[in-house]
């Protein structure tokens, strides 16, 4: 069997900002929920889709907000979208699908937990993470655990992750810490771009393993010095 893990929050946002708005008879905006259900029904029409879990950020904030002040919050989310979170969870449950409404943790955490729990199960042929979220690329393992960008119809196995980001899945958290991730409110480290982060992490793997000796860095001394200084100044935040 294959397991499909859905980022329900992403699908809900996509449903809200994509199709035209829709209102229920009582006047409530329900377009995002309708879009989400249409997306899921299209997926469920595939006979190979038999085991599905859908994770939601029941509230946007999580324990990470206590760790990093700049982390993403619900500020700025359209109230018509925010009001549909409980409705969407109930609608997906009515389809008979497993729903994980996350409060202290995030939807990504639920998806990661499920992927790790079942990736070594001999009855599971493949785990398909249905989300374009860069964070989730760290879960990819060979072709057994893959990420599927349904909108673009692109499947990212381990080779595809390496081609896109320049680092293996295990280094994705480090890459995002250096480069930044605006979707999560992660600013990154100044002067660190995608190419420099990939070059350094390809050799050392993780931020904590980057040596202080700049002579060991696989880039020019002048460039390495600037990157090292910026990393040292924000190292604690990067390691979060």
PDB file of C-alpha atoms in Angstrom:
ATOM      1  CA  UNK A   1       0.000   0.000   0.000  1.00  0.00           C
ATOM      2  CA  UNK A   2       0.917   3.640  -0.400  1.00  0.00           C
ATOM      3  CA  UNK A   3       0.370   6.295   2.243  1.00  0.00           C
ATOM      4  CA  UNK A   4      -0.523   9.818   1.162  1.00  0.00           C
ATOM      5  CA  UNK A   5       0.169  12.546   3.719  1.00  0.00           C
ATOM      6  CA  UNK A   6      -1.598  15.823   2.952  1.00  0.00           C
ATOM      7  CA  UNK A   7      -0.668  19.303   4.126  1.00  0.00           C
ATOM      8  CA  UNK A   8      -4.238  20.445   4.759  1.00  0.00           C
ATOM      9  CA  UNK A   9      -3.229  23.974   5.701  1.00  0.00           C
ATOM     10  CA  UNK A  10      -1.451  24.469   2.377  1.00  0.00           C
ATOM     11  CA  UNK A  11      -4.446  23.081   0.488  1.00  0.00           C
ATOM     12  CA  UNK A  12      -6.780  25.389   2.427  1.00  0.00           C
ATOM     13  CA  UNK A  13      -4.689  28.463   1.583  1.00  0.00           C
ATOM     14  CA  UNK A  14      -4.543  27.376  -2.033  1.00  0.00           C
ATOM     15  CA  UNK A  15      -8.329  26.952  -2.088  1.00  0.00           C
ATOM     16  CA  UNK A  16      -8.822  30.414  -0.626  1.00  0.00           C
ATOM     17  CA  UNK A  17      -6.535  32.369  -2.930  1.00  0.00           C
ATOM     18  CA  UNK A  18      -7.165  30.368  -6.097  1.00  0.00           C
ATOM     19  CA  UNK A  19     -10.838  29.981  -7.108  1.00  0.00           C
ATOM     20  CA  UNK A  20     -13.452  32.752  -6.746  1.00  0.00           C
ATOM     21  CA  UNK A  21     -15.031  33.156  -3.278  1.00  0.00           C
ATOM     22  CA  UNK A  22     -18.046  31.038  -2.351  1.00  0.00           C
ATOM     23  CA  UNK A  23     -20.588  31.643   0.376  1.00  0.00           C
ATOM     24  CA  UNK A  24     -22.811  29.253   2.312  1.00  0.00           C
ATOM     25  CA  UNK A  25     -26.561  29.988   2.600  1.00  0.00           C
ATOM     26  CA  UNK A  26     -25.909  31.659   5.950  1.00  0.00           C
ATOM     27  CA  UNK A  27     -23.463  34.074   4.325  1.00  0.00           C
ATOM     28  CA  UNK A  28     -20.245  32.504   5.595  1.00  0.00           C
ATOM     29  CA  UNK A  29     -17.287  32.342   3.232  1.00  0.00           C
ATOM     30  CA  UNK A  30     -16.578  28.662   2.437  1.00  0.00           C
ATOM     31  CA  UNK A  31     -14.559  28.876  -0.784  1.00  0.00           C
ATOM     32  CA  UNK A  32     -11.315  27.616   0.750  1.00  0.00           C
ATOM     33  CA  UNK A  33     -13.050  24.558   2.195  1.00  0.00           C
ATOM     34  CA  UNK A  34     -14.758  23.833  -1.125  1.00  0.00           C
ATOM     35  CA  UNK A  35     -11.423  24.102  -2.906  1.00  0.00           C
ATOM     36  CA  UNK A  36      -9.802  21.784  -0.374  1.00  0.00           C
ATOM     37  CA  UNK A  37     -12.546  19.174  -0.791  1.00  0.00           C
ATOM     38  CA  UNK A  38     -12.329  19.321  -4.570  1.00  0.00           C
ATOM     39  CA  UNK A  39      -8.587  18.766  -4.374  1.00  0.00           C
ATOM     40  CA  UNK A  40      -8.989  15.793  -2.048  1.00  0.00           C
ATOM     41  CA  UNK A  41     -11.798  14.251  -4.096  1.00  0.00           C
ATOM     42  CA  UNK A  42      -9.632  14.484  -7.211  1.00  0.00           C
ATOM     43  CA  UNK A  43      -6.892  12.646  -5.327  1.00  0.00           C
ATOM     44  CA  UNK A  44      -9.276  10.009  -3.996  1.00  0.00           C
ATOM     45  CA  UNK A  45     -10.481   9.221  -7.515  1.00  0.00           C
ATOM     46  CA  UNK A  46      -7.153   7.463  -8.049  1.00  0.00           C
ATOM     47  CA  UNK A  47      -7.638   3.772  -7.130  1.00  0.00           C
ATOM     48  CA  UNK A  48      -4.060   3.647  -5.805  1.00  0.00           C
ATOM     49  CA  UNK A  49      -4.926   6.196  -3.108  1.00  0.00           C
ATOM     50  CA  UNK A  50      -6.142   4.085  -0.194  1.00  0.00           C
ATOM     51  CA  UNK A  51      -4.490   5.374   2.997  1.00  0.00           C
ATOM     52  CA  UNK A  52      -4.608   9.129   3.588  1.00  0.00           C
ATOM     53  CA  UNK A  53      -3.799  11.402   6.513  1.00  0.00           C
ATOM     54  CA  UNK A  54      -4.506  15.140   6.456  1.00  0.00           C
ATOM     55  CA  UNK A  55      -2.704  17.475   8.862  1.00  0.00           C
ATOM     56  CA  UNK A  56      -3.874  20.980   9.761  1.00  0.00           C
ATOM     57  CA  UNK A  57      -2.441  23.854  11.740  1.00  0.00           C
ATOM     58  CA  UNK A  58      -5.503  24.165  13.988  1.00  0.00           C
ATOM     59  CA  UNK A  59      -3.827  27.301  15.295  1.00  0.00           C
ATOM     60  CA  UNK A  60      -0.945  28.860  13.399  1.00  0.00           C
ATOM     61  CA  UNK A  61       1.297  29.445  16.409  1.00  0.00           C
ATOM     62  CA  UNK A  62       3.267  26.557  17.925  1.00  0.00           C
ATOM     63  CA  UNK A  63       6.020  25.906  20.451  1.00  0.00           C
ATOM     64  CA  UNK A  64       8.471  27.362  17.917  1.00  0.00           C
ATOM     65  CA  UNK A  65       7.110  30.836  18.571  1.00  0.00           C
ATOM     66  CA  UNK A  66       8.504  30.551  22.103  1.00  0.00           C
ATOM     67  CA  UNK A  67      11.922  29.671  20.690  1.00  0.00           C
ATOM     68  CA  UNK A  68      12.195  32.332  17.999  1.00  0.00           C
ATOM     69  CA  UNK A  69      10.411  35.687  18.158  1.00  0.00           C
ATOM     70  CA  UNK A  70      10.288  36.113  14.389  1.00  0.00           C
ATOM     71  CA  UNK A  71       8.609  32.782  13.678  1.00  0.00           C
ATOM     72  CA  UNK A  72       5.398  32.810  11.644  1.00  0.00           C
ATOM     73  CA  UNK A  73       2.137  33.783  13.342  1.00  0.00           C
ATOM     74  CA  UNK A  74      -1.480  34.123  12.338  1.00  0.00           C
ATOM     75  CA  UNK A  75      -1.072  37.865  11.939  1.00  0.00           C
ATOM     76  CA  UNK A  76      -2.227  39.022   8.541  1.00  0.00           C
ATOM     77  CA  UNK A  77      -4.286  35.932   7.703  1.00  0.00           C
ATOM     78  CA  UNK A  78      -7.621  36.925   6.202  1.00  0.00           C
ATOM     79  CA  UNK A  79     -10.385  36.424   8.817  1.00  0.00           C
ATOM     80  CA  UNK A  80     -12.562  34.700   6.192  1.00  0.00           C
ATOM     81  CA  UNK A  81      -9.806  32.125   5.759  1.00  0.00           C
ATOM     82  CA  UNK A  82      -9.035  31.748   9.451  1.00  0.00           C
ATOM     83  CA  UNK A  83     -12.720  31.091  10.188  1.00  0.00           C
ATOM     84  CA  UNK A  84     -12.686  28.090   7.836  1.00  0.00           C
ATOM     85  CA  UNK A  85     -10.016  26.118   9.680  1.00  0.00           C
ATOM     86  CA  UNK A  86     -12.503  24.230  11.951  1.00  0.00           C
ATOM     87  CA  UNK A  87     -14.955  23.831   9.059  1.00  0.00           C
ATOM     88  CA  UNK A  88     -12.263  22.345   6.836  1.00  0.00           C
ATOM     89  CA  UNK A  89     -11.194  19.853   9.500  1.00  0.00           C
ATOM     90  CA  UNK A  90     -14.797  18.720   9.998  1.00  0.00           C
ATOM     91  CA  UNK A  91     -15.385  18.453   6.242  1.00  0.00           C
ATOM     92  CA  UNK A  92     -12.286  16.318   5.702  1.00  0.00           C
ATOM     93  CA  UNK A  93     -13.257  14.060   8.606  1.00  0.00           C
ATOM     94  CA  UNK A  94     -16.694  13.664   6.978  1.00  0.00           C
ATOM     95  CA  UNK A  95     -14.917  12.198   3.944  1.00  0.00           C
ATOM     96  CA  UNK A  96     -13.703   9.415   6.227  1.00  0.00           C
ATOM     97  CA  UNK A  97     -10.091  10.548   6.183  1.00  0.00           C
ATOM     98  CA  UNK A  98      -7.742  10.683   9.150  1.00  0.00           C
ATOM     99  CA  UNK A  99      -7.397  14.273  10.368  1.00  0.00           C
ATOM    100  CA  UNK A 100      -4.605  15.632  12.564  1.00  0.00           C
ATOM    101  CA  UNK A 101      -5.526  19.107  13.904  1.00  0.00           C
ATOM    102  CA  UNK A 102      -2.312  20.373  15.460  1.00  0.00           C
ATOM    103  CA  UNK A 103      -2.224  22.848  18.350  1.00  0.00           C
ATOM    104  CA  UNK A 104       1.123  22.821  20.187  1.00  0.00           C
ATOM    105  CA  UNK A 105       2.912  21.392  17.169  1.00  0.00           C
ATOM    106  CA  UNK A 106       2.499  22.060  13.445  1.00  0.00           C
ATOM    107  CA  UNK A 107       0.959  20.189  10.544  1.00  0.00           C
ATOM    108  CA  UNK A 108       4.504  19.560   9.300  1.00  0.00           C
ATOM    109  CA  UNK A 109       5.282  17.805  12.588  1.00  0.00           C
ATOM    110  CA  UNK A 110       2.327  15.452  12.170  1.00  0.00           C
ATOM    111  CA  UNK A 111       3.346  14.644   8.610  1.00  0.00           C
ATOM    112  CA  UNK A 112       6.950  14.050   9.660  1.00  0.00           C
ATOM    113  CA  UNK A 113       5.880  11.784  12.518  1.00  0.00           C
ATOM    114  CA  UNK A 114       3.726   9.667  10.214  1.00  0.00           C
ATOM    115  CA  UNK A 115       6.444   9.447   7.557  1.00  0.00           C
ATOM    116  CA  UNK A 116       9.061   8.319  10.064  1.00  0.00           C
ATOM    117  CA  UNK A 117       6.697   5.898  11.769  1.00  0.00           C
ATOM    118  CA  UNK A 118       5.704   4.064   8.595  1.00  0.00           C
ATOM    119  CA  UNK A 119       8.765   4.361   6.339  1.00  0.00           C
ATOM    120  CA  UNK A 120      10.192   1.044   7.568  1.00  0.00           C
ATOM    121  CA  UNK A 121       6.854  -0.783   7.647  1.00  0.00           C
ATOM    122  CA  UNK A 122       7.156  -3.754   5.267  1.00  0.00           C
ATOM    123  CA  UNK A 123       3.499  -3.385   4.283  1.00  0.00           C
ATOM    124  CA  UNK A 124       4.066   0.162   3.046  1.00  0.00           C
ATOM    125  CA  UNK A 125       5.290   0.418  -0.522  1.00  0.00           C
ATOM    126  CA  UNK A 126       5.757   4.172  -0.574  1.00  0.00           C
ATOM    127  CA  UNK A 127       4.985   7.303   1.446  1.00  0.00           C
ATOM    128  CA  UNK A 128       3.936  10.309  -0.604  1.00  0.00           C
ATOM    129  CA  UNK A 129       4.049  13.692   1.121  1.00  0.00           C
ATOM    130  CA  UNK A 130       1.644  15.896  -0.804  1.00  0.00           C
ATOM    131  CA  UNK A 131       3.111  19.352  -0.305  1.00  0.00           C
ATOM    132  CA  UNK A 132       5.583  21.716  -1.986  1.00  0.00           C
ATOM    133  CA  UNK A 133       6.831  22.898   1.434  1.00  0.00           C
ATOM    134  CA  UNK A 134      10.632  23.050   1.427  1.00  0.00           C
ATOM    135  CA  UNK A 135      10.713  21.968   5.090  1.00  0.00           C
ATOM    136  CA  UNK A 136       9.272  18.579   4.225  1.00  0.00           C
ATOM    137  CA  UNK A 137      12.027  17.759   1.725  1.00  0.00           C
ATOM    138  CA  UNK A 138      14.098  16.613   4.706  1.00  0.00           C
ATOM    139  CA  UNK A 139      11.789  13.573   4.986  1.00  0.00           C
ATOM    140  CA  UNK A 140      12.630  12.240   1.531  1.00  0.00           C
ATOM    141  CA  UNK A 141      14.378   8.870   1.504  1.00  0.00           C
ATOM    142  CA  UNK A 142      15.372   7.357  -1.824  1.00  0.00           C
ATOM    143  CA  UNK A 143      12.145   6.705  -3.698  1.00  0.00           C
ATOM    144  CA  UNK A 144      10.422   5.231  -0.665  1.00  0.00           C
ATOM    145  CA  UNK A 145       9.487   8.604   0.871  1.00  0.00           C
ATOM    146  CA  UNK A 146       8.896  11.321  -1.713  1.00  0.00           C
ATOM    147  CA  UNK A 147       7.373  14.794  -1.854  1.00  0.00           C
ATOM    148  CA  UNK A 148       4.727  15.479  -4.478  1.00  0.00           C
ATOM    149  CA  UNK A 149       3.957  18.983  -5.668  1.00  0.00           C
ATOM    150  CA  UNK A 150       0.494  18.243  -7.011  1.00  0.00           C
ATOM    151  CA  UNK A 151      -0.022  21.660  -8.567  1.00  0.00           C
ATOM    152  CA  UNK A 152       3.125  21.401 -10.684  1.00  0.00           C
ATOM    153  CA  UNK A 153       2.941  17.602 -11.010  1.00  0.00           C
ATOM    154  CA  UNK A 154       6.522  17.174  -9.788  1.00  0.00           C
ATOM    155  CA  UNK A 155       7.673  14.314  -7.577  1.00  0.00           C
ATOM    156  CA  UNK A 156      10.823  14.876  -5.538  1.00  0.00           C
ATOM    157  CA  UNK A 157      12.736  11.738  -4.671  1.00  0.00           C
ATOM    158  CA  UNK A 158      16.184  11.933  -3.099  1.00  0.00           C
ATOM    159  CA  UNK A 159      17.930  12.637  -6.394  1.00  0.00           C
ATOM    160  CA  UNK A 160      15.457  15.399  -7.236  1.00  0.00           C
ATOM    161  CA  UNK A 161      15.925  17.052  -3.835  1.00  0.00           C
ATOM    162  CA  UNK A 162      19.673  17.019  -4.375  1.00  0.00           C
ATOM    163  CA  UNK A 163      19.248  18.525  -7.836  1.00  0.00           C
ATOM    164  CA  UNK A 164      16.917  21.303  -6.650  1.00  0.00           C
ATOM    165  CA  UNK A 165      18.650  22.370  -3.440  1.00  0.00           C
ATOM    166  CA  UNK A 166      22.192  21.134  -3.938  1.00  0.00           C
ATOM    167  CA  UNK A 167      22.139  19.209  -0.651  1.00  0.00           C
ATOM    168  CA  UNK A 168      20.762  15.832   0.466  1.00  0.00           C
ATOM    169  CA  UNK A 169      17.499  15.693   2.459  1.00  0.00           C
ATOM    170  CA  UNK A 170      19.321  15.424   5.794  1.00  0.00           C
ATOM    171  CA  UNK A 171      20.869  18.866   5.232  1.00  0.00           C
ATOM    172  CA  UNK A 172      17.649  20.661   4.281  1.00  0.00           C
ATOM    173  CA  UNK A 173      17.070  22.108   7.804  1.00  0.00           C
ATOM    174  CA  UNK A 174      20.611  23.516   7.781  1.00  0.00           C
ATOM    175  CA  UNK A 175      20.189  24.873   4.262  1.00  0.00           C
ATOM    176  CA  UNK A 176      16.969  26.666   5.231  1.00  0.00           C
ATOM    177  CA  UNK A 177      18.570  28.059   8.388  1.00  0.00           C
ATOM    178  CA  UNK A 178      21.355  29.603   6.309  1.00  0.00           C
ATOM    179  CA  UNK A 179      19.362  30.718   3.275  1.00  0.00           C
ATOM    180  CA  UNK A 180      16.130  31.600   5.077  1.00  0.00           C
ATOM    181  CA  UNK A 181      12.507  30.608   4.617  1.00  0.00           C
ATOM    182  CA  UNK A 182      10.112  33.544   4.352  1.00  0.00           C
ATOM    183  CA  UNK A 183       7.066  31.276   4.654  1.00  0.00           C
ATOM    184  CA  UNK A 184       8.085  30.418   8.217  1.00  0.00           C
ATOM    185  CA  UNK A 185       9.566  33.766   9.154  1.00  0.00           C
ATOM    186  CA  UNK A 186      13.140  32.445   9.067  1.00  0.00           C
ATOM    187  CA  UNK A 187      15.401  35.321   7.945  1.00  0.00           C
ATOM    188  CA  UNK A 188      18.508  33.279   7.165  1.00  0.00           C
ATOM    189  CA  UNK A 189      22.074  34.473   7.655  1.00  0.00           C
ATOM    190  CA  UNK A 190      23.243  37.583   5.745  1.00  0.00           C
ATOM    191  CA  UNK A 191      25.390  36.870   2.659  1.00  0.00           C
ATOM    192  CA  UNK A 192      24.491  33.171   2.689  1.00  0.00           C
ATOM    193  CA  UNK A 193      22.793  32.309  -0.582  1.00  0.00           C
ATOM    194  CA  UNK A 194      21.533  29.033  -1.968  1.00  0.00           C
ATOM    195  CA  UNK A 195      24.790  28.302  -3.799  1.00  0.00           C
ATOM    196  CA  UNK A 196      27.180  29.088  -0.937  1.00  0.00           C
ATOM    197  CA  UNK A 197      25.024  27.160   1.545  1.00  0.00           C
ATOM    198  CA  UNK A 198      24.906  24.148  -0.760  1.00  0.00           C
ATOM    199  CA  UNK A 199      28.667  24.247  -1.362  1.00  0.00           C
ATOM    200  CA  UNK A 200      29.527  24.356   2.339  1.00  0.00           C
ATOM    201  CA  UNK A 201      26.872  21.867   3.462  1.00  0.00           C
ATOM    202  CA  UNK A 202      27.740  19.381   0.730  1.00  0.00           C
ATOM    203  CA  UNK A 203      31.143  19.066   2.375  1.00  0.00           C
ATOM    204  CA  UNK A 204      30.201  19.344   6.055  1.00  0.00           C
ATOM    205  CA  UNK A 205      26.563  18.260   6.217  1.00  0.00           C
ATOM    206  CA  UNK A 206      25.353  20.323   9.163  1.00  0.00           C
ATOM    207  CA  UNK A 207      25.944  23.784  10.613  1.00  0.00           C
ATOM    208  CA  UNK A 208      27.446  22.435  13.825  1.00  0.00           C
ATOM    209  CA  UNK A 209      30.022  20.509  11.769  1.00  0.00           C
ATOM    210  CA  UNK A 210      31.267  23.540   9.817  1.00  0.00           C
ATOM    211  CA  UNK A 211      34.854  24.026  11.056  1.00  0.00           C
ATOM    212  CA  UNK A 212      36.263  27.250  12.433  1.00  0.00           C
ATOM    213  CA  UNK A 213      39.356  26.768  10.261  1.00  0.00           C
ATOM    214  CA  UNK A 214      38.465  28.644   7.075  1.00  0.00           C
ATOM    215  CA  UNK A 215      41.210  26.853   5.176  1.00  0.00           C
ATOM    216  CA  UNK A 216      38.975  23.782   5.217  1.00  0.00           C
ATOM    217  CA  UNK A 217      36.069  25.592   3.567  1.00  0.00           C
ATOM    218  CA  UNK A 218      35.480  24.734  -0.118  1.00  0.00           C
ATOM    219  CA  UNK A 219      35.263  28.425  -1.140  1.00  0.00           C
ATOM    220  CA  UNK A 220      37.667  31.363  -1.396  1.00  0.00           C
ATOM    221  CA  UNK A 221      39.203  32.671   1.818  1.00  0.00           C
ATOM    222  CA  UNK A 222      37.690  36.144   1.499  1.00  0.00           C
ATOM    223  CA  UNK A 223      34.217  34.801   0.871  1.00  0.00           C
ATOM    224  CA  UNK A 224      34.567  32.240   3.647  1.00  0.00           C
ATOM    225  CA  UNK A 225      35.628  34.905   6.133  1.00  0.00           C
ATOM    226  CA  UNK A 226      32.516  37.000   5.545  1.00  0.00           C
ATOM    227  CA  UNK A 227      30.196  34.002   5.725  1.00  0.00           C
ATOM    228  CA  UNK A 228      31.887  32.736   8.885  1.00  0.00           C
ATOM    229  CA  UNK A 229      31.600  36.116  10.603  1.00  0.00           C
ATOM    230  CA  UNK A 230      27.908  36.386   9.828  1.00  0.00           C
ATOM    231  CA  UNK A 231      27.265  32.812  10.906  1.00  0.00           C
ATOM    232  CA  UNK A 232      29.125  33.324  14.177  1.00  0.00           C
ATOM    233  CA  UNK A 233      27.045  36.420  14.935  1.00  0.00           C
ATOM    234  CA  UNK A 234      23.763  34.526  14.505  1.00  0.00           C
ATOM    235  CA  UNK A 235      24.837  30.972  15.214  1.00  0.00           C
ATOM    236  CA  UNK A 236      22.372  30.365  18.049  1.00  0.00           C
ATOM    237  CA  UNK A 237      19.418  31.394  15.889  1.00  0.00           C
ATOM    238  CA  UNK A 238      20.689  29.285  12.986  1.00  0.00           C
ATOM    239  CA  UNK A 239      20.947  26.192  15.178  1.00  0.00           C
ATOM    240  CA  UNK A 240      17.325  26.524  16.265  1.00  0.00           C
TER     241      UNK A 240
END
